[in-house]
Amino acid sequence: FQPQWRGAVDETRSKQIDAYYDVHTDEGVVKNAVHLRLLVPVQLDVGAESVLLAILHLSEQQGGAIKLSDSNSDQPFLLKPQGDAKNHTIGWVNTTRYALLKAAGMRDNPEGYQRLERYLQWLSRIWIFQENHVEHWRGNDWFLRYEYQELSDRLLVQFNWRLAGAVFGPYLKALISLDEPRWFRSAPAKTLHRWLSGHV
């Protein structure tokens, strides 16, 4: 999520991001044991990050985590995990667009709703792949999927096992305030605030 140049945006372009992480075991460190690959729209900006953080916040407050094998679930499964990701939980929240706008610090006006729809579309185009050579684990899924019911004004958002593990599970997490970034007017200042929140 980066500040973007003003002007026309090519919404069809994507980029691939590959990251490798070491795994510490009893026998020592296994270099580059975890491979994480993301395919992301190039236009993801700080506003899209604010919407993502708001989704995670609302899911922690009024959502939950489910597995594909949960036959008691009364909601449709929007995500399609593959490989070993099928055995992990996904996160969800059933909310309204208004609540999401407010949590993201966006205005409740026609332009705000249009921006929210655009951000949700961009976020739902992210694809994630992960493999762990130590645990012999391999899986992939979409980053996030959503479904909006216009008649009831309900918005169902589901997010993949990596995000669900950070919100509801054992993954490492960073606490990021949703209120403090509203003090800043520029996108770089908001980006720096979130980076410092995650790293200090």
PDB file of C-alpha atoms in Angstrom:
ATOM      1  CA  PHE A   1       0.000   0.000   0.000  1.00  0.00           C
ATOM      2  CA  GLN A   2       1.809   3.065  -1.271  1.00  0.00           C
ATOM      3  CA  PRO A   3       0.995   6.712  -1.918  1.00  0.00           C
ATOM      4  CA  GLN A   4       0.052   7.068  -5.596  1.00  0.00           C
ATOM      5  CA  TRP A   5       0.701   9.762  -8.162  1.00  0.00           C
ATOM      6  CA  ARG A   6      -2.346  11.849  -8.972  1.00  0.00           C
ATOM      7  CA  GLY A   7      -3.881  11.347 -12.394  1.00  0.00           C
ATOM      8  CA  ALA A   8      -5.114   8.485 -14.508  1.00  0.00           C
ATOM      9  CA  VAL A   9      -4.735   4.997 -13.016  1.00  0.00           C
ATOM     10  CA  ASP A  10      -4.477   1.810 -15.061  1.00  0.00           C
ATOM     11  CA  GLU A  11      -6.725  -0.458 -12.999  1.00  0.00           C
ATOM     12  CA  THR A  12      -5.798  -3.551 -15.031  1.00  0.00           C
ATOM     13  CA  ARG A  13      -2.120  -3.664 -14.063  1.00  0.00           C
ATOM     14  CA  SER A  14      -0.834  -6.015 -11.377  1.00  0.00           C
ATOM     15  CA  LYS A  15       2.578  -6.801  -9.965  1.00  0.00           C
ATOM     16  CA  GLN A  16       4.109  -9.859  -8.356  1.00  0.00           C
ATOM     17  CA  ILE A  17       5.743  -9.627  -4.937  1.00  0.00           C
ATOM     18  CA  ASP A  18       7.934 -12.493  -3.686  1.00  0.00           C
ATOM     19  CA  ALA A  19       9.250 -12.659  -0.125  1.00  0.00           C
ATOM     20  CA  TYR A  20      11.383 -15.329   1.543  1.00  0.00           C
ATOM     21  CA  TYR A  21      11.739 -15.955   5.265  1.00  0.00           C
ATOM     22  CA  ASP A  22      14.084 -18.064   7.372  1.00  0.00           C
ATOM     23  CA  VAL A  23      12.719 -20.670   9.786  1.00  0.00           C
ATOM     24  CA  HIS A  24      14.417 -21.354  13.119  1.00  0.00           C
ATOM     25  CA  THR A  25      14.376 -25.037  14.118  1.00  0.00           C
ATOM     26  CA  ASP A  26      16.089 -27.088  16.831  1.00  0.00           C
ATOM     27  CA  GLU A  27      18.721 -28.064  14.261  1.00  0.00           C
ATOM     28  CA  GLY A  28      19.424 -24.466  13.240  1.00  0.00           C
ATOM     29  CA  VAL A  29      18.191 -21.900  10.773  1.00  0.00           C
ATOM     30  CA  VAL A  30      16.741 -23.001   7.440  1.00  0.00           C
ATOM     31  CA  LYS A  31      17.334 -20.171   4.984  1.00  0.00           C
ATOM     32  CA  ASN A  32      14.456 -19.075   2.732  1.00  0.00           C
ATOM     33  CA  ALA A  33      12.258 -21.875   4.050  1.00  0.00           C
ATOM     34  CA  VAL A  34       9.051 -19.902   3.619  1.00  0.00           C
ATOM     35  CA  HIS A  35       8.110 -18.447   0.243  1.00  0.00           C
ATOM     36  CA  LEU A  36       5.267 -15.918   0.086  1.00  0.00           C
ATOM     37  CA  ARG A  37       3.987 -14.681  -3.285  1.00  0.00           C
ATOM     38  CA  LEU A  38       1.375 -11.981  -3.833  1.00  0.00           C
ATOM     39  CA  LEU A  39      -0.196 -10.804  -7.076  1.00  0.00           C
ATOM     40  CA  VAL A  40      -1.529  -7.310  -6.381  1.00  0.00           C
ATOM     41  CA  PRO A  41      -3.034  -4.393  -8.310  1.00  0.00           C
ATOM     42  CA  VAL A  42      -0.398  -1.684  -8.692  1.00  0.00           C
ATOM     43  CA  GLN A  43      -2.828   1.076  -7.701  1.00  0.00           C
ATOM     44  CA  LEU A  44      -3.308  -0.085  -4.081  1.00  0.00           C
ATOM     45  CA  ASP A  45      -2.891   3.049  -2.020  1.00  0.00           C
ATOM     46  CA  VAL A  46      -3.168   4.204   1.581  1.00  0.00           C
ATOM     47  CA  GLY A  47      -6.960   4.456   1.311  1.00  0.00           C
ATOM     48  CA  ALA A  48      -7.168   0.765   0.405  1.00  0.00           C
ATOM     49  CA  GLU A  49      -4.994  -0.031   3.415  1.00  0.00           C
ATOM     50  CA  SER A  50      -7.358   1.955   5.657  1.00  0.00           C
ATOM     51  CA  VAL A  51     -10.300  -0.098   4.368  1.00  0.00           C
ATOM     52  CA  LEU A  52      -8.402  -3.352   4.985  1.00  0.00           C
ATOM     53  CA  LEU A  53      -7.524  -2.337   8.551  1.00  0.00           C
ATOM     54  CA  ALA A  54     -11.145  -1.320   9.149  1.00  0.00           C
ATOM     55  CA  ILE A  55     -12.335  -4.741   7.922  1.00  0.00           C
ATOM     56  CA  LEU A  56      -9.945  -6.494  10.313  1.00  0.00           C
ATOM     57  CA  HIS A  57     -11.035  -4.227  13.178  1.00  0.00           C
ATOM     58  CA  LEU A  58     -14.734  -4.857  12.577  1.00  0.00           C
ATOM     59  CA  SER A  59     -14.178  -8.595  12.192  1.00  0.00           C
ATOM     60  CA  GLU A  60     -12.493  -8.704  15.585  1.00  0.00           C
ATOM     61  CA  GLN A  61     -15.408  -6.789  17.112  1.00  0.00           C
ATOM     62  CA  GLN A  62     -18.378  -8.487  15.437  1.00  0.00           C
ATOM     63  CA  GLY A  63     -17.075 -11.190  13.078  1.00  0.00           C
ATOM     64  CA  GLY A  64     -15.333 -14.499  13.502  1.00  0.00           C
ATOM     65  CA  ALA A  65     -13.417 -17.359  11.918  1.00  0.00           C
ATOM     66  CA  ILE A  66     -14.800 -20.420  10.129  1.00  0.00           C
ATOM     67  CA  LYS A  67     -13.530 -23.463   8.225  1.00  0.00           C
ATOM     68  CA  LEU A  68     -14.783 -24.726   4.897  1.00  0.00           C
ATOM     69  CA  SER A  69     -15.664 -27.970   6.643  1.00  0.00           C
ATOM     70  CA  ASP A  70     -18.003 -26.155   9.066  1.00  0.00           C
ATOM     71  CA  SER A  71     -21.394 -27.538   8.046  1.00  0.00           C
ATOM     72  CA  ASN A  72     -23.136 -25.323  10.635  1.00  0.00           C
ATOM     73  CA  SER A  73     -22.201 -22.126   8.791  1.00  0.00           C
ATOM     74  CA  ASP A  74     -25.207 -20.249   7.403  1.00  0.00           C
ATOM     75  CA  GLN A  75     -23.169 -17.985   5.134  1.00  0.00           C
ATOM     76  CA  PRO A  76     -21.853 -18.673   1.637  1.00  0.00           C
ATOM     77  CA  PHE A  77     -18.142 -19.323   1.217  1.00  0.00           C
ATOM     78  CA  LEU A  78     -16.711 -16.636  -1.028  1.00  0.00           C
ATOM     79  CA  LEU A  79     -13.074 -17.757  -0.812  1.00  0.00           C
ATOM     80  CA  LYS A  80     -11.671 -20.803  -2.589  1.00  0.00           C
ATOM     81  CA  PRO A  81      -8.610 -21.993  -0.623  1.00  0.00           C
ATOM     82  CA  GLN A  82      -6.443 -24.550  -2.388  1.00  0.00           C
ATOM     83  CA  GLY A  83      -3.892 -27.076  -1.146  1.00  0.00           C
ATOM     84  CA  ASP A  84      -3.189 -27.114   2.566  1.00  0.00           C
ATOM     85  CA  ALA A  85      -4.973 -23.768   2.967  1.00  0.00           C
ATOM     86  CA  LYS A  86      -8.248 -25.738   2.842  1.00  0.00           C
ATOM     87  CA  ASN A  87      -7.555 -26.947   6.381  1.00  0.00           C
ATOM     88  CA  HIS A  88      -7.153 -23.475   7.882  1.00  0.00           C
ATOM     89  CA  THR A  89      -9.781 -21.044   9.108  1.00  0.00           C
ATOM     90  CA  ILE A  90     -10.829 -17.947   7.203  1.00  0.00           C
ATOM     91  CA  GLY A  91     -12.066 -14.727   8.767  1.00  0.00           C
ATOM     92  CA  TRP A  92     -15.364 -12.965   8.147  1.00  0.00           C
ATOM     93  CA  VAL A  93     -17.449  -9.970   9.099  1.00  0.00           C
ATOM     94  CA  ASN A  94     -21.047  -9.143   8.204  1.00  0.00           C
ATOM     95  CA  THR A  95     -21.468  -5.387   8.458  1.00  0.00           C
ATOM     96  CA  THR A  96     -22.724  -2.345   6.549  1.00  0.00           C
ATOM     97  CA  ARG A  97     -20.926  -0.054   4.131  1.00  0.00           C
ATOM     98  CA  TYR A  98     -21.616   2.844   6.492  1.00  0.00           C
ATOM     99  CA  ALA A  99     -19.907   1.086   9.420  1.00  0.00           C
ATOM    100  CA  LEU A 100     -16.933   0.256   7.216  1.00  0.00           C
ATOM    101  CA  LEU A 101     -16.663   3.855   5.999  1.00  0.00           C
ATOM    102  CA  LYS A 102     -16.679   5.138   9.565  1.00  0.00           C
ATOM    103  CA  ALA A 103     -14.101   2.605  10.780  1.00  0.00           C
ATOM    104  CA  ALA A 104     -11.848   3.526   7.841  1.00  0.00           C
ATOM    105  CA  GLY A 105     -12.156   7.250   8.554  1.00  0.00           C
ATOM    106  CA  MET A 106     -13.857   7.949   5.225  1.00  0.00           C
ATOM    107  CA  ARG A 107     -16.715  10.348   4.543  1.00  0.00           C
ATOM    108  CA  ASP A 108     -20.307   9.169   4.365  1.00  0.00           C
ATOM    109  CA  ASN A 109     -21.171  10.728   1.003  1.00  0.00           C
ATOM    110  CA  PRO A 110     -21.639   9.452  -2.572  1.00  0.00           C
ATOM    111  CA  GLU A 111     -17.930   9.878  -3.331  1.00  0.00           C
ATOM    112  CA  GLY A 112     -17.028   7.958  -0.179  1.00  0.00           C
ATOM    113  CA  TYR A 113     -19.245   5.026  -1.175  1.00  0.00           C
ATOM    114  CA  GLN A 114     -17.748   5.014  -4.673  1.00  0.00           C
ATOM    115  CA  ARG A 115     -14.222   4.985  -3.252  1.00  0.00           C
ATOM    116  CA  LEU A 116     -15.155   2.164  -0.862  1.00  0.00           C
ATOM    117  CA  GLU A 117     -16.485   0.047  -3.736  1.00  0.00           C
ATOM    118  CA  ARG A 118     -13.317   0.683  -5.733  1.00  0.00           C
ATOM    119  CA  TYR A 119     -11.092  -0.290  -2.787  1.00  0.00           C
ATOM    120  CA  LEU A 120     -13.063  -3.481  -2.161  1.00  0.00           C
ATOM    121  CA  GLN A 121     -12.724  -4.419  -5.828  1.00  0.00           C
ATOM    122  CA  TRP A 122      -8.960  -3.832  -5.728  1.00  0.00           C
ATOM    123  CA  LEU A 123      -8.513  -5.806  -2.505  1.00  0.00           C
ATOM    124  CA  SER A 124     -10.511  -8.714  -3.921  1.00  0.00           C
ATOM    125  CA  ARG A 125      -8.064  -8.958  -6.846  1.00  0.00           C
ATOM    126  CA  ILE A 126      -5.099  -9.847  -4.589  1.00  0.00           C
ATOM    127  CA  TRP A 127      -3.987 -13.488  -4.794  1.00  0.00           C
ATOM    128  CA  ILE A 128      -1.696 -15.076  -2.191  1.00  0.00           C
ATOM    129  CA  PHE A 129       0.486 -18.204  -2.348  1.00  0.00           C
ATOM    130  CA  GLN A 130       2.595 -19.634   0.466  1.00  0.00           C
ATOM    131  CA  GLU A 131       4.859 -22.641   0.802  1.00  0.00           C
ATOM    132  CA  ASN A 132       6.867 -23.791   3.802  1.00  0.00           C
ATOM    133  CA  HIS A 133       9.701 -26.214   3.003  1.00  0.00           C
ATOM    134  CA  VAL A 134      10.247 -27.121   6.676  1.00  0.00           C
ATOM    135  CA  GLU A 135       6.643 -28.087   7.419  1.00  0.00           C
ATOM    136  CA  HIS A 136       6.017 -29.280   3.834  1.00  0.00           C
ATOM    137  CA  TRP A 137       3.034 -26.954   3.598  1.00  0.00           C
ATOM    138  CA  ARG A 138       1.684 -25.374   0.425  1.00  0.00           C
ATOM    139  CA  GLY A 139      -1.511 -23.401  -0.172  1.00  0.00           C
ATOM    140  CA  ASN A 140      -3.092 -20.445  -1.953  1.00  0.00           C
ATOM    141  CA  ASP A 141      -6.253 -18.381  -1.979  1.00  0.00           C
ATOM    142  CA  TRP A 142      -7.640 -14.962  -2.729  1.00  0.00           C
ATOM    143  CA  PHE A 143      -6.696 -12.324  -0.182  1.00  0.00           C
ATOM    144  CA  LEU A 144     -10.250 -11.124   0.392  1.00  0.00           C
ATOM    145  CA  ARG A 145     -13.716 -11.530  -1.117  1.00  0.00           C
ATOM    146  CA  TYR A 146     -16.939  -9.623  -0.492  1.00  0.00           C
ATOM    147  CA  GLU A 147     -20.644  -9.734  -1.287  1.00  0.00           C
ATOM    148  CA  TYR A 148     -22.972  -6.749  -0.992  1.00  0.00           C
ATOM    149  CA  GLN A 149     -26.724  -7.180  -0.572  1.00  0.00           C
ATOM    150  CA  GLU A 150     -28.284  -3.930  -1.753  1.00  0.00           C
ATOM    151  CA  LEU A 151     -31.783  -4.574  -0.385  1.00  0.00           C
ATOM    152  CA  SER A 152     -30.575  -5.176   3.178  1.00  0.00           C
ATOM    153  CA  ASP A 153     -27.489  -2.929   2.872  1.00  0.00           C
ATOM    154  CA  ARG A 154     -25.404  -5.751   4.353  1.00  0.00           C
ATOM    155  CA  LEU A 155     -21.800  -6.320   3.361  1.00  0.00           C
ATOM    156  CA  LEU A 156     -20.255  -9.762   3.891  1.00  0.00           C
ATOM    157  CA  VAL A 157     -16.453  -9.788   3.744  1.00  0.00           C
ATOM    158  CA  GLN A 158     -14.295 -12.892   4.077  1.00  0.00           C
ATOM    159  CA  PHE A 159     -10.488 -12.878   4.231  1.00  0.00           C
ATOM    160  CA  ASN A 160      -7.882 -15.607   3.861  1.00  0.00           C
ATOM    161  CA  TRP A 161      -6.143 -17.818   6.386  1.00  0.00           C
ATOM    162  CA  ARG A 162      -3.104 -15.541   6.765  1.00  0.00           C
ATOM    163  CA  LEU A 163      -5.172 -12.548   7.859  1.00  0.00           C
ATOM    164  CA  ALA A 164      -7.484 -14.758   9.932  1.00  0.00           C
ATOM    165  CA  GLY A 165      -4.424 -16.162  11.713  1.00  0.00           C
ATOM    166  CA  ALA A 166      -3.315 -12.629  12.598  1.00  0.00           C
ATOM    167  CA  VAL A 167      -6.735 -11.567  13.903  1.00  0.00           C
ATOM    168  CA  PHE A 168      -7.988 -14.779  15.533  1.00  0.00           C
ATOM    169  CA  GLY A 169      -5.028 -17.150  15.633  1.00  0.00           C
ATOM    170  CA  PRO A 170      -1.392 -17.554  16.637  1.00  0.00           C
ATOM    171  CA  TYR A 171       0.312 -15.478  13.924  1.00  0.00           C
ATOM    172  CA  LEU A 172       2.433 -12.507  14.908  1.00  0.00           C
ATOM    173  CA  LYS A 173       0.487  -9.269  14.825  1.00  0.00           C
ATOM    174  CA  ALA A 174       0.969  -5.533  15.160  1.00  0.00           C
ATOM    175  CA  LEU A 175      -1.479  -3.223  16.922  1.00  0.00           C
ATOM    176  CA  ILE A 176      -2.339  -0.240  14.720  1.00  0.00           C
ATOM    177  CA  SER A 177      -4.563   2.610  15.861  1.00  0.00           C
ATOM    178  CA  LEU A 178      -7.347   3.558  13.455  1.00  0.00           C
ATOM    179  CA  ASP A 179      -7.818   6.935  15.169  1.00  0.00           C
ATOM    180  CA  GLU A 180      -4.279   8.321  15.142  1.00  0.00           C
ATOM    181  CA  PRO A 181      -3.841   8.306  11.331  1.00  0.00           C
ATOM    182  CA  ARG A 182      -6.837  10.640  11.042  1.00  0.00           C
ATOM    183  CA  TRP A 183      -4.646  13.376  12.493  1.00  0.00           C
ATOM    184  CA  PHE A 184      -2.431  13.242   9.413  1.00  0.00           C
ATOM    185  CA  ARG A 185      -3.407  14.829   6.109  1.00  0.00           C
ATOM    186  CA  SER A 186      -0.837  13.254   3.797  1.00  0.00           C
ATOM    187  CA  ALA A 187      -0.692   9.651   2.616  1.00  0.00           C
ATOM    188  CA  PRO A 188       3.073   9.355   3.362  1.00  0.00           C
ATOM    189  CA  ALA A 189       2.450  10.387   6.988  1.00  0.00           C
ATOM    190  CA  LYS A 190      -0.237   7.709   7.366  1.00  0.00           C
ATOM    191  CA  THR A 191       2.048   5.134   5.752  1.00  0.00           C
ATOM    192  CA  LEU A 192       4.890   6.045   8.115  1.00  0.00           C
ATOM    193  CA  HIS A 193       2.557   5.813  11.134  1.00  0.00           C
ATOM    194  CA  ARG A 194       1.472   2.299  10.188  1.00  0.00           C
ATOM    195  CA  TRP A 195       5.018   1.196   9.423  1.00  0.00           C
ATOM    196  CA  LEU A 196       6.232   2.470  12.803  1.00  0.00           C
ATOM    197  CA  SER A 197       3.268   0.804  14.550  1.00  0.00           C
ATOM    198  CA  GLY A 198       4.288  -2.527  13.055  1.00  0.00           C
ATOM    199  CA  HIS A 199       8.032  -2.263  13.577  1.00  0.00           C
ATOM    200  CA  VAL A 200       8.775  -0.321  16.758  1.00  0.00           C
TER     201      VAL A 200
END
